Amino acid sequence: MIVLDSNQLRQAAPPDGPLLSLVRKLGEVSGHVLAIPQMVLDEYLGFHEHQVQDVIAALQKDARQLSRQFEQDISAQLPRLDAGDAVEIRRKSLEQVFEILPTPEGAEHE
């Protein structure tokens, strides 16, 4: 079993980063399953949600600036984006690649 921690998962750049492709191929060739602990998944998805929220905020700011330039509400033409939707998409893609290892009882106390 090949288990990634939070830093390794970020470096792997899921869902289609080159490092993740390499690790997937190594797992396939060697017969090892790729896995991440539940705590790593939760931390990564929280980080991803924060990133998506920042990008949405930047997009909305840019749309407001364009609106002034075109003298019309450009932001009204943008789809309503929800970071939670992006998180669920990423969760599903990770669950297709990795086995999710449950958090042992009492781990939160350590």
PDB file of C-alpha atoms in Angstrom:
ATOM      1  CA  MET A   1       0.000   0.000   0.000  1.00  0.00           C
ATOM      2  CA  ILE A   2       1.273   3.473  -0.895  1.00  0.00           C
ATOM      3  CA  VAL A   3      -0.021   6.022   1.619  1.00  0.00           C
ATOM      4  CA  LEU A   4       0.319   9.752   1.028  1.00  0.00           C
ATOM      5  CA  ASP A   5       0.268  12.388   3.745  1.00  0.00           C
ATOM      6  CA  SER A   6      -1.101  15.926   3.364  1.00  0.00           C
ATOM      7  CA  ASN A   7       2.082  17.441   1.953  1.00  0.00           C
ATOM      8  CA  GLN A   8       2.588  14.607  -0.519  1.00  0.00           C
ATOM      9  CA  LEU A   9      -1.025  14.831  -1.653  1.00  0.00           C
ATOM     10  CA  ARG A  10      -0.670  18.558  -2.346  1.00  0.00           C
ATOM     11  CA  GLN A  11       2.569  17.932  -4.238  1.00  0.00           C
ATOM     12  CA  ALA A  12       0.808  15.232  -6.289  1.00  0.00           C
ATOM     13  CA  ALA A  13      -1.618  17.930  -7.537  1.00  0.00           C
ATOM     14  CA  PRO A  14      -4.743  15.819  -7.970  1.00  0.00           C
ATOM     15  CA  PRO A  15      -6.639  15.017 -10.049  1.00  0.00           C
ATOM     16  CA  ASP A  16      -4.212  15.130 -12.974  1.00  0.00           C
ATOM     17  CA  GLY A  17      -0.815  16.256 -11.727  1.00  0.00           C
ATOM     18  CA  PRO A  18       2.251  14.576 -13.236  1.00  0.00           C
ATOM     19  CA  LEU A  19       3.486  13.355  -9.848  1.00  0.00           C
ATOM     20  CA  LEU A  20       0.130  11.708  -9.154  1.00  0.00           C
ATOM     21  CA  SER A  21       0.253  10.036 -12.564  1.00  0.00           C
ATOM     22  CA  LEU A  22       3.687   8.656 -11.702  1.00  0.00           C
ATOM     23  CA  VAL A  23       2.560   7.393  -8.289  1.00  0.00           C
ATOM     24  CA  ARG A  24      -0.539   5.795  -9.825  1.00  0.00           C
ATOM     25  CA  LYS A  25       1.620   4.010 -12.398  1.00  0.00           C
ATOM     26  CA  LEU A  26       4.022   2.814  -9.693  1.00  0.00           C
ATOM     27  CA  GLY A  27       1.105   1.462  -7.703  1.00  0.00           C
ATOM     28  CA  GLU A  28      -0.309  -0.249 -10.753  1.00  0.00           C
ATOM     29  CA  VAL A  29       3.006  -1.844 -11.762  1.00  0.00           C
ATOM     30  CA  SER A  30       3.892  -2.943  -8.230  1.00  0.00           C
ATOM     31  CA  GLY A  31       0.390  -4.078  -7.291  1.00  0.00           C
ATOM     32  CA  HIS A  32       0.099  -1.543  -4.477  1.00  0.00           C
ATOM     33  CA  VAL A  33      -3.095   0.294  -3.639  1.00  0.00           C
ATOM     34  CA  LEU A  34      -2.898   4.079  -3.242  1.00  0.00           C
ATOM     35  CA  ALA A  35      -4.367   5.350   0.012  1.00  0.00           C
ATOM     36  CA  ILE A  36      -4.809   8.460   2.092  1.00  0.00           C
ATOM     37  CA  PRO A  37      -6.020   8.711   5.688  1.00  0.00           C
ATOM     38  CA  GLN A  38      -9.432  10.297   6.246  1.00  0.00           C
ATOM     39  CA  MET A  39      -7.746  13.118   8.166  1.00  0.00           C
ATOM     40  CA  VAL A  40      -5.561  13.868   5.115  1.00  0.00           C
ATOM     41  CA  LEU A  41      -8.626  13.888   2.862  1.00  0.00           C
ATOM     42  CA  ASP A  42     -10.455  16.283   5.191  1.00  0.00           C
ATOM     43  CA  GLU A  43      -7.450  18.609   5.462  1.00  0.00           C
ATOM     44  CA  TYR A  44      -6.847  18.590   1.713  1.00  0.00           C
ATOM     45  CA  LEU A  45     -10.501  19.302   0.921  1.00  0.00           C
ATOM     46  CA  GLY A  46     -10.528  22.188   3.409  1.00  0.00           C
ATOM     47  CA  PHE A  47      -7.448  23.632   1.694  1.00  0.00           C
ATOM     48  CA  HIS A  48      -9.067  23.104  -1.713  1.00  0.00           C
ATOM     49  CA  GLU A  49     -12.266  24.835  -0.598  1.00  0.00           C
ATOM     50  CA  HIS A  50     -10.265  27.839   0.586  1.00  0.00           C
ATOM     51  CA  GLN A  51      -8.438  28.023  -2.749  1.00  0.00           C
ATOM     52  CA  VAL A  52     -11.691  27.843  -4.715  1.00  0.00           C
ATOM     53  CA  GLN A  53     -13.270  30.551  -2.550  1.00  0.00           C
ATOM     54  CA  ASP A  54     -10.283  32.808  -3.252  1.00  0.00           C
ATOM     55  CA  VAL A  55     -10.566  32.235  -7.006  1.00  0.00           C
ATOM     56  CA  ILE A  56     -14.325  32.902  -6.960  1.00  0.00           C
ATOM     57  CA  ALA A  57     -13.734  36.139  -5.032  1.00  0.00           C
ATOM     58  CA  ALA A  58     -11.074  37.215  -7.552  1.00  0.00           C
ATOM     59  CA  LEU A  59     -13.408  36.386 -10.441  1.00  0.00           C
ATOM     60  CA  GLN A  60     -16.187  38.444  -8.886  1.00  0.00           C
ATOM     61  CA  LYS A  61     -13.793  41.366  -8.360  1.00  0.00           C
ATOM     62  CA  ASP A  62     -12.655  41.156 -11.992  1.00  0.00           C
ATOM     63  CA  ALA A  63     -16.272  41.009 -13.139  1.00  0.00           C
ATOM     64  CA  ARG A  64     -17.030  44.203 -11.196  1.00  0.00           C
ATOM     65  CA  GLN A  65     -14.075  45.921 -12.874  1.00  0.00           C
ATOM     66  CA  LEU A  66     -15.261  44.765 -16.303  1.00  0.00           C
ATOM     67  CA  SER A  67     -18.752  45.962 -15.481  1.00  0.00           C
ATOM     68  CA  ARG A  68     -17.407  49.480 -15.014  1.00  0.00           C
ATOM     69  CA  GLN A  69     -15.526  49.296 -18.318  1.00  0.00           C
ATOM     70  CA  PHE A  70     -18.519  48.045 -20.289  1.00  0.00           C
ATOM     71  CA  GLU A  71     -21.037  50.048 -18.271  1.00  0.00           C
ATOM     72  CA  GLN A  72     -23.169  46.976 -17.744  1.00  0.00           C
ATOM     73  CA  ASP A  73     -23.394  44.283 -15.096  1.00  0.00           C
ATOM     74  CA  ILE A  74     -20.966  41.633 -16.340  1.00  0.00           C
ATOM     75  CA  SER A  75     -21.206  39.742 -13.048  1.00  0.00           C
ATOM     76  CA  ALA A  76     -24.842  38.928 -13.834  1.00  0.00           C
ATOM     77  CA  GLN A  77     -23.562  36.865 -16.777  1.00  0.00           C
ATOM     78  CA  LEU A  78     -21.395  34.667 -14.540  1.00  0.00           C
ATOM     79  CA  PRO A  79     -22.787  31.372 -13.291  1.00  0.00           C
ATOM     80  CA  ARG A  80     -23.470  31.163  -9.569  1.00  0.00           C
ATOM     81  CA  LEU A  81     -20.447  29.288  -8.296  1.00  0.00           C
ATOM     82  CA  ASP A  82     -20.343  27.403  -5.009  1.00  0.00           C
ATOM     83  CA  ALA A  83     -17.013  26.225  -3.575  1.00  0.00           C
ATOM     84  CA  GLY A  84     -18.877  23.304  -1.998  1.00  0.00           C
ATOM     85  CA  ASP A  85     -19.650  21.954  -5.467  1.00  0.00           C
ATOM     86  CA  ALA A  86     -15.962  22.064  -6.391  1.00  0.00           C
ATOM     87  CA  VAL A  87     -15.077  20.286  -3.146  1.00  0.00           C
ATOM     88  CA  GLU A  88     -17.529  17.459  -3.887  1.00  0.00           C
ATOM     89  CA  ILE A  89     -16.129  17.069  -7.403  1.00  0.00           C
ATOM     90  CA  ARG A  90     -12.611  16.849  -5.976  1.00  0.00           C
ATOM     91  CA  ARG A  91     -13.741  14.429  -3.232  1.00  0.00           C
ATOM     92  CA  LYS A  92     -15.199  12.071  -5.818  1.00  0.00           C
ATOM     93  CA  SER A  93     -12.079  12.204  -7.967  1.00  0.00           C
ATOM     94  CA  LEU A  94      -9.877  11.425  -4.951  1.00  0.00           C
ATOM     95  CA  GLU A  95     -12.119   8.551  -3.883  1.00  0.00           C
ATOM     96  CA  GLN A  96     -11.713   7.040  -7.357  1.00  0.00           C
ATOM     97  CA  VAL A  97      -7.914   7.080  -7.038  1.00  0.00           C
ATOM     98  CA  PHE A  98      -7.313   6.468  -3.334  1.00  0.00           C
ATOM     99  CA  GLU A  99      -8.548   4.081  -0.723  1.00  0.00           C
ATOM    100  CA  ILE A 100      -9.618   6.246   2.216  1.00  0.00           C
ATOM    101  CA  LEU A 101      -8.236   4.912   5.486  1.00  0.00           C
ATOM    102  CA  PRO A 102     -10.527   5.526   8.470  1.00  0.00           C
ATOM    103  CA  THR A 103      -9.233   7.583  11.364  1.00  0.00           C
ATOM    104  CA  PRO A 104      -8.412   5.372  14.353  1.00  0.00           C
ATOM    105  CA  GLU A 105     -10.467   5.982  17.458  1.00  0.00           C
ATOM    106  CA  GLY A 106      -8.779   8.396  19.837  1.00  0.00           C
ATOM    107  CA  ALA A 107      -6.545   9.903  17.137  1.00  0.00           C
ATOM    108  CA  GLU A 108      -7.955  13.358  17.837  1.00  0.00           C
ATOM    109  CA  HIS A 109      -6.562  13.152  21.398  1.00  0.00           C
ATOM    110  CA  GLU A 110      -3.002  12.426  20.280  1.00  0.00           C
TER     111      GLU A 110
END
